[in-house]
Amino acid sequence: MQRRVLGLAIAVVTVAAAAGCGSSSGTGGSSSSGEGKNTQVKVGIIPIVDVAPLYLGQEKGFFSSRGIDLKMESAQGGAAIIPGVVSGQFQFGFSNVTSLMIAQTKGVPIKSVVNGAASTGDVGKDVSAVAVKKDSPIKSAKDLVGKTVAVNTLQNIGDTTVRETVRKDGGDPSKVKFVEMPFDQMPAALDGGQVDAAWAGEPALTIAKGQGARVVASPFAETDPKLTIATYFASTKLAQENPDLVKRFTEAVTESLEYASDHPDEARRTLTTYTKIDGEVLKNLTLPTWPAQYDMASLEKLVSLGEEDGIFGDGKPDLDALFS
């Protein structure tokens, strides 16, 4: 979902420098196909369950009714999406909030504009969880001490929340060993004994459970039941120079989030239009919640945990500037 953001600042500075002051697309935040026609807006996304409302909203006309011709472009993760937004390649992007916080502390000029996804708050049935093999001696989070746990990105929202879960269960989080691994490789790695446990997101989590894996911790829900996981963001340049576009995009996404929340079956069906998820996995996977507003208390908790883990270096995220 997200690659390591440690080298992100360098990548963004390089991209931004190449872009100079920005093209008309970067400055205006969009390109238009003609007078009176919709504005084309590109959004850098990761093709995962979290972004289902965006596709559903496009289908329902929530964007076109606001003069937006929405185009989703898939990327590997924040390492590609964040520089793409800053350079004007994308007008908006989707990222987990910890990646945005890390980027901001490195001086990357970005601003979250609307919520994306949140935890279900349901321990044992959340959009991500720590899974172990059926016959594993690991029974709870504290048993992860001394064990190897796979996460999709080191020094990010995954290991930060896993450590908090271990801490809450009475274990020493500094003694957990994390290894970086793409979500889609986790079920096989877990089944083959390459790792002791895996912090897996959907649909990898449901696939792993289908192979007999057990859930021993739900880091998102256990860190904060209202945890804001990911948001849609823009460059500060776009936010300052084209506030009308940002307003229209925000309104369309908000309507999409509300509709998806009220129609989860339609949101689940939408997954088949942009992923290869189907069958029993589609039926059984857990969807995130899609509140229209950020939960600022949960974001403050992530800042506190991130500082404790040292992922922000010498800086500290400015939540008012990033999420206001």
Coordinates of C-alpha atoms in Angstrom, one line a residue:
M1 CA 0.0 0.0 0.0
Q2 CA 2.7 2.4 1.0
R3 CA 6.4 2.1 0.3
R4 CA 9.1 3.5 2.7
V5 CA 8.9 7.3 2.8
L6 CA 12.4 7.8 4.2
G7 CA 13.7 9.0 0.8
L8 CA 10.5 10.7 -0.1
A9 CA 11.8 14.3 0.5
I10 CA 14.6 13.9 -1.9
A11 CA 12.3 12.4 -4.6
V12 CA 9.8 15.2 -4.1
V13 CA 12.4 17.9 -4.2
T14 CA 13.8 16.4 -7.5
V15 CA 10.3 16.2 -9.0
A16 CA 9.3 19.7 -7.8
A17 CA 12.6 21.2 -9.1
A18 CA 12.0 19.6 -12.5
A19 CA 8.5 21.0 -12.6
G20 CA 9.8 24.5 -11.7
C21 CA 6.8 26.8 -11.1
G22 CA 4.5 24.2 -12.6
S23 CA 2.7 23.8 -15.8
S24 CA -0.8 25.1 -16.4
S25 CA -2.0 21.7 -15.3
G26 CA 0.1 21.8 -12.1
T27 CA -0.9 25.4 -11.3
G28 CA -4.5 25.2 -12.2
G29 CA -4.8 21.7 -10.8
S30 CA -6.5 20.4 -13.9
S31 CA -6.9 20.6 -17.6
S32 CA -10.1 21.4 -19.3
S33 CA -11.3 20.0 -22.6
G34 CA -13.1 23.2 -23.5
E35 CA -15.3 26.1 -22.4
G36 CA -18.3 24.9 -20.5
K37 CA -17.0 21.3 -20.3
N38 CA -16.0 19.4 -17.2
T39 CA -12.5 19.8 -15.7
Q40 CA -10.4 16.7 -15.9
V41 CA -9.0 15.8 -12.5
K42 CA -6.5 13.0 -12.0
V43 CA -6.3 11.2 -8.7
G44 CA -3.3 9.0 -7.7
I45 CA -4.7 6.0 -5.9
I46 CA -3.8 2.6 -4.7
P47 CA -6.3 0.0 -6.0
I48 CA -7.4 -1.3 -2.6
V49 CA -10.8 -1.6 -0.8
D50 CA -10.4 1.8 0.9
V51 CA -10.9 3.8 -2.3
A52 CA -14.2 2.1 -3.3
P53 CA -16.2 5.2 -2.5
L54 CA -14.3 7.2 -5.2
Y55 CA -15.3 4.7 -7.9
L56 CA -18.8 4.5 -6.6
G57 CA -19.1 8.3 -6.5
Q58 CA -17.9 8.5 -10.1
E59 CA -20.5 5.9 -11.1
K60 CA -23.3 7.8 -9.3
G61 CA -22.4 11.1 -10.9
F62 CA -21.3 12.9 -7.8
F63 CA -18.2 14.3 -9.5
S64 CA -19.6 15.0 -12.9
S65 CA -22.5 17.0 -11.3
R66 CA -19.8 19.3 -9.9
G67 CA -18.0 19.7 -13.2
I68 CA -15.3 17.2 -12.6
D69 CA -14.2 14.5 -15.1
L70 CA -12.6 12.1 -12.7
K71 CA -9.7 9.9 -13.7
M72 CA -8.1 7.4 -11.3
E73 CA -4.5 6.5 -11.9
S74 CA -3.0 3.6 -10.0
A75 CA 0.4 3.8 -8.3
Q76 CA 2.5 1.5 -6.1
G77 CA 2.1 3.7 -3.1
G78 CA 2.8 7.0 -1.4
A79 CA 6.4 7.1 -2.7
A80 CA 5.0 7.6 -6.2
I81 CA 1.7 9.4 -5.4
I82 CA 3.0 12.2 -3.1
P83 CA 5.7 13.4 -5.6
G84 CA 3.1 13.1 -8.3
V85 CA 0.7 15.4 -6.5
V86 CA 3.5 17.9 -5.8
S87 CA 4.6 18.0 -9.4
G88 CA 1.1 18.3 -10.8
Q89 CA 1.0 14.9 -12.4
F90 CA -2.0 14.2 -10.1
Q91 CA -4.3 17.0 -8.8
F92 CA -5.1 14.8 -5.7
G93 CA -3.8 11.7 -4.2
F94 CA -4.7 9.0 -1.6
S95 CA -2.3 8.0 1.2
N96 CA -2.3 6.7 4.8
V97 CA -2.0 9.5 7.3
T98 CA 1.3 8.5 8.7
S99 CA 3.0 8.8 5.3
L100 CA 1.5 12.3 5.0
M101 CA 2.8 13.3 8.4
I102 CA 6.3 12.0 7.6
A103 CA 6.3 13.8 4.3
Q104 CA 5.2 17.1 6.0
T105 CA 8.0 16.9 8.5
K106 CA 10.4 16.6 5.6
G107 CA 9.1 19.9 4.1
V108 CA 6.9 18.3 1.4
P109 CA 4.2 20.9 0.5
I110 CA 1.0 18.9 0.8
K111 CA -2.4 19.3 2.5
S112 CA -5.1 16.8 3.3
V113 CA -8.4 17.9 1.8
V114 CA -11.0 15.2 2.7
N115 CA -11.2 12.0 4.7
G116 CA -10.5 8.6 3.0
A117 CA -11.0 5.7 5.3
A118 CA -11.1 4.7 9.0
S119 CA -10.9 1.6 11.2
T120 CA -14.1 -0.3 11.9
G121 CA -13.3 -0.1 15.6
D122 CA -14.2 -3.8 15.8
V123 CA -11.4 -5.9 17.4
G124 CA -11.2 -9.1 15.5
K125 CA -13.0 -7.7 12.5
D126 CA -11.1 -4.8 11.1
V127 CA -9.5 -3.9 7.8
S128 CA -6.1 -5.0 9.0
A129 CA -4.9 -7.4 11.6
V130 CA -2.0 -9.4 12.9
A131 CA -2.4 -13.0 11.7
V132 CA -0.5 -16.1 12.6
K133 CA -0.6 -19.7 11.5
K134 CA -3.4 -21.9 12.9
D135 CA -0.9 -23.9 15.0
S136 CA 1.2 -21.0 16.1
P137 CA 2.0 -20.6 19.8
I138 CA 1.3 -16.9 19.5
K139 CA -2.0 -16.3 21.2
S140 CA -2.1 -12.5 21.8
A141 CA -0.1 -9.3 21.0
K142 CA 2.4 -9.7 23.8
D143 CA 3.5 -13.1 22.4
L144 CA 4.9 -11.2 19.4
V145 CA 7.9 -10.2 21.5
G146 CA 11.0 -11.8 20.0
K147 CA 9.1 -12.8 16.9
T148 CA 9.3 -11.6 13.3
V149 CA 6.2 -9.7 12.0
A150 CA 5.7 -8.7 8.4
V151 CA 4.4 -5.2 7.6
N152 CA 4.0 -3.6 4.2
T153 CA 6.2 -0.6 5.1
L154 CA 8.7 -0.2 7.9
Q155 CA 8.5 2.9 10.1
N156 CA 4.9 3.7 9.2
I157 CA 1.4 3.2 10.4
G158 CA 1.6 -0.6 10.5
D159 CA 4.5 -1.2 12.9
T160 CA 3.6 1.9 14.9
T161 CA 0.1 0.5 15.7
V162 CA 1.4 -3.0 16.1
R163 CA 3.9 -1.8 18.8
E164 CA 1.1 0.0 20.6
T165 CA -1.0 -3.2 20.6
V166 CA 2.0 -5.1 22.1
R167 CA 2.5 -2.4 24.7
K168 CA -1.1 -2.4 25.7
D169 CA -1.0 -6.2 26.1
G170 CA 2.0 -6.0 28.5
G171 CA 4.8 -6.8 26.1
D172 CA 7.9 -4.9 25.2
P173 CA 7.4 -3.5 21.7
S174 CA 11.1 -2.8 21.2
K175 CA 11.7 -6.6 21.1
V176 CA 9.4 -7.2 18.1
K177 CA 11.3 -7.6 14.8
F178 CA 9.6 -6.2 11.7
V179 CA 10.3 -7.1 8.1
E180 CA 9.0 -5.3 5.0
M181 CA 6.8 -7.3 2.6
P182 CA 4.0 -6.4 0.2
F183 CA 0.5 -7.3 1.4
D184 CA -0.1 -9.8 -1.4
Q185 CA 2.9 -11.8 -0.4
M186 CA 2.0 -12.1 3.2
P187 CA -0.4 -15.1 3.1
A188 CA 2.1 -17.3 1.4
A189 CA 5.0 -16.1 3.6
L190 CA 2.9 -16.8 6.7
D191 CA 1.8 -20.2 5.5
G192 CA 5.3 -21.1 4.5
G193 CA 6.8 -20.1 7.9
Q194 CA 8.9 -17.3 6.5
V195 CA 7.5 -15.0 9.2
D196 CA 6.0 -15.6 12.6
A197 CA 3.1 -13.2 12.0
A198 CA 1.9 -10.7 9.4
W199 CA 0.1 -7.4 9.8
A200 CA -2.1 -7.9 6.8
G201 CA -4.6 -5.6 5.2
E202 CA -7.6 -6.6 3.1
P203 CA -7.9 -8.6 0.9
A204 CA -4.6 -10.3 2.0
L205 CA -6.1 -10.7 5.5
T206 CA -9.2 -12.6 4.2
I207 CA -7.0 -14.7 1.9
A208 CA -4.7 -15.7 4.9
K209 CA -7.7 -16.6 7.0
G210 CA -9.0 -18.7 4.2
Q211 CA -5.7 -20.7 4.5
G212 CA -6.3 -21.2 8.2
A213 CA -4.6 -18.2 9.7
R214 CA -5.8 -16.8 13.1
V215 CA -6.1 -13.2 14.1
V216 CA -4.4 -12.3 17.3
A217 CA -4.5 -8.5 17.3
S218 CA -6.3 -5.7 15.5
P219 CA -3.8 -2.8 15.8
F220 CA -6.0 -0.1 14.2
A221 CA -9.0 -0.8 16.4
E222 CA -6.9 -1.4 19.5
T223 CA -4.9 1.8 19.0
D224 CA -8.1 3.9 18.6
P225 CA -11.5 2.6 17.6
K226 CA -12.1 5.8 15.5
L227 CA -8.7 5.7 13.9
T228 CA -8.4 7.8 10.8
I229 CA -6.3 5.6 8.4
A230 CA -6.1 7.5 5.1
T231 CA -7.1 10.7 3.4
Y232 CA -7.1 12.4 0.0
F233 CA -4.6 15.2 -0.3
A234 CA -3.5 18.0 -2.6
S235 CA -0.4 20.1 -3.0
T236 CA -0.5 23.3 -1.0
K237 CA 0.1 25.1 -4.3
L238 CA -3.2 23.7 -5.7
A239 CA -5.1 24.5 -2.5
Q240 CA -3.9 28.1 -2.6
E241 CA -4.3 28.7 -6.4
N242 CA -7.5 26.7 -7.2
P243 CA -9.6 26.6 -4.0
D244 CA -12.8 26.2 -6.1
L245 CA -11.6 22.9 -7.5
V246 CA -10.5 21.7 -4.1
K247 CA -13.9 22.6 -2.8
R248 CA -15.8 20.8 -5.5
F249 CA -13.6 17.7 -5.2
T250 CA -14.0 17.7 -1.4
E251 CA -17.8 17.9 -1.7
A252 CA -17.9 15.1 -4.2
V253 CA -15.7 12.8 -2.1
T254 CA -17.8 13.6 1.0
E255 CA -21.0 12.7 -0.8
S256 CA -19.3 9.5 -2.1
L257 CA -18.2 8.5 1.4
E258 CA -21.6 9.1 2.8
Y259 CA -23.2 7.1 0.0
A260 CA -20.8 4.2 0.4
S261 CA -21.4 4.1 4.2
D262 CA -25.1 3.9 3.6
H263 CA -24.8 1.3 0.7
P264 CA -22.0 -1.1 1.7
D265 CA -23.2 -3.8 -0.7
E266 CA -22.8 -1.4 -3.6
A267 CA -19.4 -0.4 -2.4
R268 CA -18.4 -4.1 -2.1
R269 CA -19.7 -4.7 -5.7
T270 CA -17.6 -1.7 -6.9
L271 CA -14.4 -3.5 -5.9
T272 CA -14.8 -5.9 -8.9
T273 CA -14.5 -3.0 -11.3
Y274 CA -10.9 -2.0 -10.4
T275 CA -9.5 -5.1 -8.5
K276 CA -9.3 -8.8 -9.1
I277 CA -11.1 -9.5 -5.9
D278 CA -14.1 -11.8 -6.4
G279 CA -15.8 -14.9 -5.1
E280 CA -15.5 -15.9 -1.4
V281 CA -12.8 -13.3 -0.8
L282 CA -15.1 -10.5 -2.0
K283 CA -17.9 -11.9 0.1
N284 CA -16.0 -12.2 3.3
L285 CA -13.5 -9.4 3.4
T286 CA -14.0 -6.5 5.8
L287 CA -14.6 -3.1 4.5
P288 CA -13.3 0.0 6.3
T289 CA -15.6 2.7 7.6
W290 CA -15.9 5.9 5.6
P291 CA -16.7 8.8 7.9
A292 CA -16.9 12.1 6.2
Q293 CA -14.7 13.8 8.9
Y294 CA -11.3 13.2 10.3
D295 CA -11.0 12.0 13.9
M296 CA -8.4 14.5 15.2
A297 CA -8.0 12.8 18.5
S298 CA -6.9 9.6 16.7
L299 CA -4.5 11.6 14.5
E300 CA -2.9 13.1 17.6
K301 CA -2.5 9.6 19.0
L302 CA -0.6 8.6 15.8
V303 CA 1.7 11.6 16.2
S304 CA 2.4 10.7 19.8
L305 CA 3.2 7.1 18.8
G306 CA 5.3 8.2 15.8
E307 CA 7.3 10.4 18.0
E308 CA 7.9 7.6 20.4
D309 CA 9.1 5.4 17.5
G310 CA 11.3 8.1 16.1
I311 CA 9.7 8.1 12.6
F312 CA 9.5 11.9 12.3
G313 CA 13.2 12.5 12.8
D314 CA 13.8 15.9 14.4
G315 CA 10.4 17.3 13.2
K316 CA 6.8 17.0 14.4
P317 CA 3.7 17.0 12.2
D318 CA 1.6 20.2 12.3
L319 CA -1.9 18.6 12.3
D320 CA -3.6 22.0 12.0
A321 CA -1.7 22.8 8.8
L322 CA -2.0 19.3 7.4
F323 CA -5.6 18.4 8.2
S324 CA -7.5 21.7 8.8

